[in-house]
Amino acid sequence: MSSTIREAELGAGASKVTPLPARAAANTPVPLDHRIARNPGMKLDLGFMESVRSVNRSALERRVASLTKRRSIKADNQAAWLLRAVACMDLTTLNSNDTEERVRRLCAKAINPFRRDIVEGLGIAGEVIRPAAVCVYHPFVATAVDAVRGTGIHVAAVSTAFPHGLAPLSTRLQEIEASVKDGADEIDVVIPRGLVFGAKWRELYNEIVSMRAACGDAHLKVILGTGDLATLRNVMLASMVAMMAGADFIKTSTGKESVNATLPVGLAMVRAIRAYFEETGYLIGFKPAGGISTAKASLDWLVLMKEELGRPWLEPELFRFGASSLLTDIERQLEHHLTGHYSANHRHAMA
């Protein structure tokens, strides 16, 4: 659908969608009262999908290599970027041995992510720097909601027969509704990958539209399971269908695939986000998840977002890491910044 056709359908007096904020230096804070219009979705447009289906893997890989090699963030700047990574984190526990007590400990870590000596050494005692959300299975949503109440930390629930997504649609929608009822304000859903392999775009679109409706006011993050999708073309097309269906975020992986978040896949997805913005004017969030466990890796992802989409995507409203062990390595790196020494993992307790 072209911009001209869309404007004609909306009418001359229709209100404009939110424009992309101007680019700013990386150390320029976004105003606290900024607003991002929620993506309402659009009709499934197979013609638009056809226009973005071609993906040059070698070009993406060259672009990723140039980003990670020519950008070197050191000293105080590195510490600042790592603090930004923490603020954009979904602190996650998705293990078969999760318990309510484990979730409460995870929430306690989210509320106080750094040891006191690190906070004092960095001079951030007066700042509130915390993960944006904690992410848990549905049975622990109520526990997490109670544990982070009043802190501003969101609670995300993985849903829809995570990680495979193969339960009946009615069952998956009931799971979403149950998590929202328990207090989750973000829902991470997983798509059935078979619909992508079969190019059943209408069926995939309709399922995600139904999931968005079941979420109500809770934000919808659509997990593509990119490690299972085989090609970057599939990744690009699935990303576009999810956004057309009303996704607030598109997310790489469940963390359970054999291959999870990779930078070339992430680059394909953020370029899909850019194409969707250019078509509709709506800003879509991005969440890489799975395998991001080092401070260095988090910097690579932040650089990718800054270079490809600009400063607005360095805010938790538009960018999240799905991570379970990343916070430990960031805390170790911040201690090294202060003392010149790396500490053992067990000195930075998680859950």
C-alpha atoms as one frame of an Amber mdcrd trajectory, in Angstrom:
protein
   0.000   0.000   0.000   1.554   3.302  -1.014   1.583   6.405   1.187  -0.587
   8.231  -1.390  -3.262   5.528  -1.386  -3.227   5.329   2.411  -3.637   9.095
   2.779  -6.557   9.028   0.353  -8.244   6.280   2.377  -7.697   8.150   5.660
  -9.070  11.397   4.276  -7.543  14.832   4.162  -8.525  15.679   7.727  -7.166
  12.503   9.332  -4.648  12.901  12.121  -1.035  12.108  11.330   0.790   9.191
  12.894   3.749   9.851  15.186   6.830  10.962  13.220  10.240   9.485  13.934
  12.025  11.683  16.491  15.072  13.507  15.168  18.418  11.778  15.602  20.484
  12.974  18.539  23.882  12.297  20.043  24.144   9.014  21.947  24.427  10.820
  25.270  21.312  12.934  24.719  18.472  11.679  26.944  15.019  11.221  25.497
  12.484  13.424  27.379  10.732  11.508  30.125   7.307  12.495  28.800   7.934
  11.271  25.242   5.155   9.218  23.727   5.272   6.478  21.150   2.022   5.803
  19.322   1.110   2.134  19.565   1.195   0.208  16.308  -2.425  -0.442  15.226
  -1.342  -2.810  12.476  -2.559  -2.681   8.885  -4.225  -4.911   6.335  -2.105
  -7.783   5.126  -0.372  -6.352   2.050   1.266  -9.115   0.017   2.481  -6.595
  -2.544   4.417  -4.704   0.111   5.838  -7.987   1.402   6.972  -8.852  -2.119
   8.871  -5.561  -2.306  10.985  -6.402   0.774  11.436 -10.154   0.354  14.881
 -10.013  -1.289  17.669 -10.180   1.315  21.369 -10.076   0.466  22.989 -12.209
   3.156  26.576 -11.422   2.202  25.868  -7.678   2.254  24.265  -7.967   5.696
  27.231  -9.934   6.997  29.668  -7.334   5.647  27.649  -4.553   7.283  27.633
  -6.348  10.629  31.397  -6.981  10.423  32.068  -3.313   9.737  29.887  -2.189
  12.646  31.538  -4.412  15.229  35.108  -3.738  14.056  35.111   0.016  13.552
  33.206   0.936  16.702  35.298   0.680  19.872  33.713   1.950  23.079  36.153
   2.304  25.961  36.554   3.554  29.548  33.762   5.760  30.939  31.873   5.640
  27.660  31.801   1.856  27.805  30.484   1.933  31.379  27.725   4.323  30.314
  26.708   2.119  27.394  26.654  -0.943  29.642  24.336   0.858  32.047  22.105
   1.566  29.055  22.142  -2.140  28.216  20.881  -2.931  31.719  18.058  -0.390
  31.344  17.001  -2.155  28.119  17.061  -5.654  29.596  14.268  -8.165  30.123
  15.772 -10.127  33.018  14.610 -13.659  32.346  14.196 -17.035  33.994  12.631
 -19.713  31.791  13.863 -22.951  33.295  12.033 -26.190  33.986  13.143 -25.955
  37.629  11.808 -22.423  38.236  10.068 -21.874  41.557   8.281 -18.947  43.165
  11.294 -18.332  45.379  13.634 -18.290  42.398  11.378 -15.737  40.684  11.299
 -13.577  43.831  15.112 -13.616  43.929  15.242 -12.654  40.260  12.910  -9.736
  40.943  15.050  -8.651  43.882  18.054  -8.606  41.542  16.090  -6.522  39.026
  15.226  -3.971  41.715  18.860  -3.776  42.908  20.962  -4.916  39.941  24.375
  -3.774  41.214  26.354  -4.243  44.413  26.509  -1.123  46.571  30.263  -0.619
  46.073  29.806  -0.593  42.284  26.948   1.917  42.525  29.035   4.199  44.725
  32.145   3.806  42.586  30.265   4.759  39.437  28.594   7.712  41.151  25.075
   6.593  40.231  23.601   6.321  43.713  20.980   8.930  42.852  19.975   7.254
  39.579  17.380   4.541  39.008  18.990   2.088  36.602  17.143  -1.201  36.477
  16.104  -3.803  33.910  12.990  -2.759  32.034  11.154  -6.004  32.820  11.343
  -9.468  34.291  10.227 -12.292  32.016   8.731 -15.508  33.419   6.421 -18.395
  32.631   2.703 -17.872  33.257   2.528 -19.709  36.646   4.926 -17.128  38.110
   3.330 -13.947  36.745   1.402 -13.146  39.935   4.525 -13.765  42.038   6.583
 -11.417  39.858   3.885  -8.733  39.802   3.763  -8.731  43.584   7.566  -8.680
  43.892   8.135  -5.642  41.617   5.015  -3.700  42.576   5.656   0.040  42.692
   9.114  -0.133  41.084   8.173   0.622  37.488   9.603  -2.715  36.329   7.326
  -4.471  33.849   6.333  -8.123  34.010   6.509 -10.066  30.756   5.014 -13.526
  30.368   6.046 -16.000  27.683   2.889 -17.452  26.261   1.168 -19.408  23.457
   2.696 -22.820  24.148   6.210 -21.427  24.445   8.654 -22.403  22.987   7.082
 -24.478  20.183   3.758 -22.657  19.684   1.932 -25.787  18.537  -1.076 -25.890
  20.881  -4.553 -25.122  19.487  -5.092 -21.413  18.932  -7.929 -21.301  21.470
  -5.611 -22.706  24.144  -2.900 -20.206  23.296  -5.315 -17.281  23.474  -6.610
 -18.463  26.868  -3.032 -18.521  28.145  -2.533 -14.908  27.054  -5.755 -13.830
  28.745  -4.796 -15.646  31.943  -1.395 -13.927  32.096  -2.937 -10.508  31.496
  -5.490 -11.224  34.238  -2.640 -12.073  36.635  -1.020  -8.725  35.935   1.443
  -9.210  33.068   1.710  -6.010  31.038   3.869  -7.526  28.288   3.217 -10.817
  26.505   5.905 -12.645  24.513   4.147 -14.973  22.064   5.690 -17.519  19.726
   4.527 -18.225  16.203   4.121 -21.709  14.683   7.116 -21.818  12.362   5.308
 -24.182   9.983   3.081 -21.325   8.846   6.193 -19.533   7.595   7.560 -22.599
   5.807   4.202 -23.057   4.086   3.948 -19.337   3.229   0.562 -19.326   4.980
   0.769 -15.599   5.533  -2.975 -14.998   5.919  -3.258 -17.684   8.613  -0.192
 -16.343  10.440  -1.532 -12.785  10.203  -4.943 -13.810  11.578  -3.385 -15.687
  14.488  -1.262 -12.701  15.516  -4.246 -10.349  15.178  -6.132 -12.634  17.584
  -3.178 -12.638  19.987  -3.015  -8.848  19.895  -6.723  -8.676  20.736  -6.259
 -11.116  23.637  -3.448  -8.919  25.024  -5.700  -5.880  25.418  -3.541  -3.082
  26.811  -0.567  -5.392  27.399   2.165  -4.999  24.801   2.671  -7.826  22.342
   6.157  -9.139  21.535   6.132 -11.661  18.679   8.893 -14.295  18.801   9.805
 -15.512  15.322  12.127 -18.358  16.338  14.665 -17.199  13.757  17.011 -20.121
  14.337  14.280 -22.396  13.004  13.287 -20.261  10.002  16.306 -21.300   7.893
  16.575 -18.223   5.630  16.813 -14.472   6.072  13.987 -14.145   3.548  11.715
 -16.084   5.899  12.879 -13.851   8.756  12.106 -10.681   6.789   8.656 -11.837
   5.674   7.652 -13.170   9.113   8.790  -9.878  10.671   6.626  -7.914   8.271
   3.539 -10.071   8.853   3.928  -9.707  12.627   4.121  -5.914  12.375   1.185
  -5.731   9.978  -0.825  -7.777  12.482  -0.135  -5.265  15.275   3.024  -6.436
  17.057   4.548  -3.869  19.411   7.903  -5.682  19.304   9.403  -8.347  17.094
  11.751 -10.739  18.850  14.365 -13.095  17.459  14.215 -16.272  19.498  12.844
 -18.246  22.402  16.368 -19.028  23.588  15.556 -22.712  23.138  16.555 -23.057
  19.475  19.928 -24.476  18.464  20.765 -21.047  16.973  19.375 -17.963  18.667
  20.009 -14.233  18.183  22.714 -13.419  15.639  23.682  -9.989  14.346  22.930
 -10.690  10.631  19.427 -11.884  11.574  19.029  -8.857  13.827  20.077  -6.551
  10.983  17.463  -8.093   8.682  14.795  -7.576  11.342  15.693  -3.961  12.104
  15.634  -3.186   8.394  12.155  -4.686   8.279  11.274  -2.326  11.149  12.653
   0.598   9.157  10.696  -0.406   6.049   7.504  -0.686   8.101   8.102   2.763
   9.608   8.648   4.261   6.175   5.367   2.688   5.011   3.179   3.468   8.037
   4.917   5.976  10.320   4.771   3.642  13.337   7.787   2.732  15.470   8.180
  -0.969  16.291  10.389  -2.338  19.043  13.052  -5.007  18.654  14.141  -7.691
  21.107  17.097  -9.999  20.452  17.076 -12.965  22.809  19.042 -16.134  23.352
  22.802 -16.440  23.555  23.481 -12.807  24.498  25.519 -13.418  27.620  28.516
 -11.058  27.501  28.931  -7.328  27.970  30.802  -7.165  24.648  27.861  -8.735
  22.822  25.447  -6.230  24.356  27.608  -3.356  23.050  27.534  -4.851  19.543
  23.731  -4.924  19.614  23.494  -1.363  20.928  25.812  -0.146  18.167  23.677
  -1.966  15.594  20.516  -0.240  16.848  22.146   3.201  16.996  23.647   2.925
  13.515  20.630   1.401  11.763  17.618   2.959  13.506  18.989   5.905  15.486
  18.882   7.219  19.053  15.186   6.499  19.769  15.903   2.761  19.636  18.285
   2.979  22.580  15.317   3.329  24.923  13.486   0.412  26.586  10.258   1.470
  24.868  11.783   0.295  21.575  14.648  -2.049  22.434  15.083  -4.943  24.845
  17.590  -7.701  25.469  16.155 -11.047  26.468  18.813 -12.228  28.902  19.393
 -14.397  31.935  23.169 -14.293  32.485  24.025 -11.021  30.722  23.534  -8.900
  33.844  26.223 -10.892  35.694  28.826 -10.229  33.013  27.926  -6.542  32.793
  28.308  -6.213  36.546  31.714  -7.936  36.346  32.759  -5.588  33.555  31.694
  -2.538  35.564  33.718  -3.786  38.543  36.712  -4.218  36.239  36.217  -0.635
  35.053  36.468   0.538  38.664  39.182  -1.760  40.029  41.100  -3.159  37.056
  40.237  -6.704  38.162  37.584  -9.217  37.119  35.672 -10.956  39.880  34.153
 -14.416  39.935  30.565 -14.857  38.813  29.443 -16.024  42.246  30.202 -12.557
  43.684  27.341 -11.171  41.558  24.392 -13.225  42.701  21.446 -13.649  40.352
  18.710 -16.070  41.309
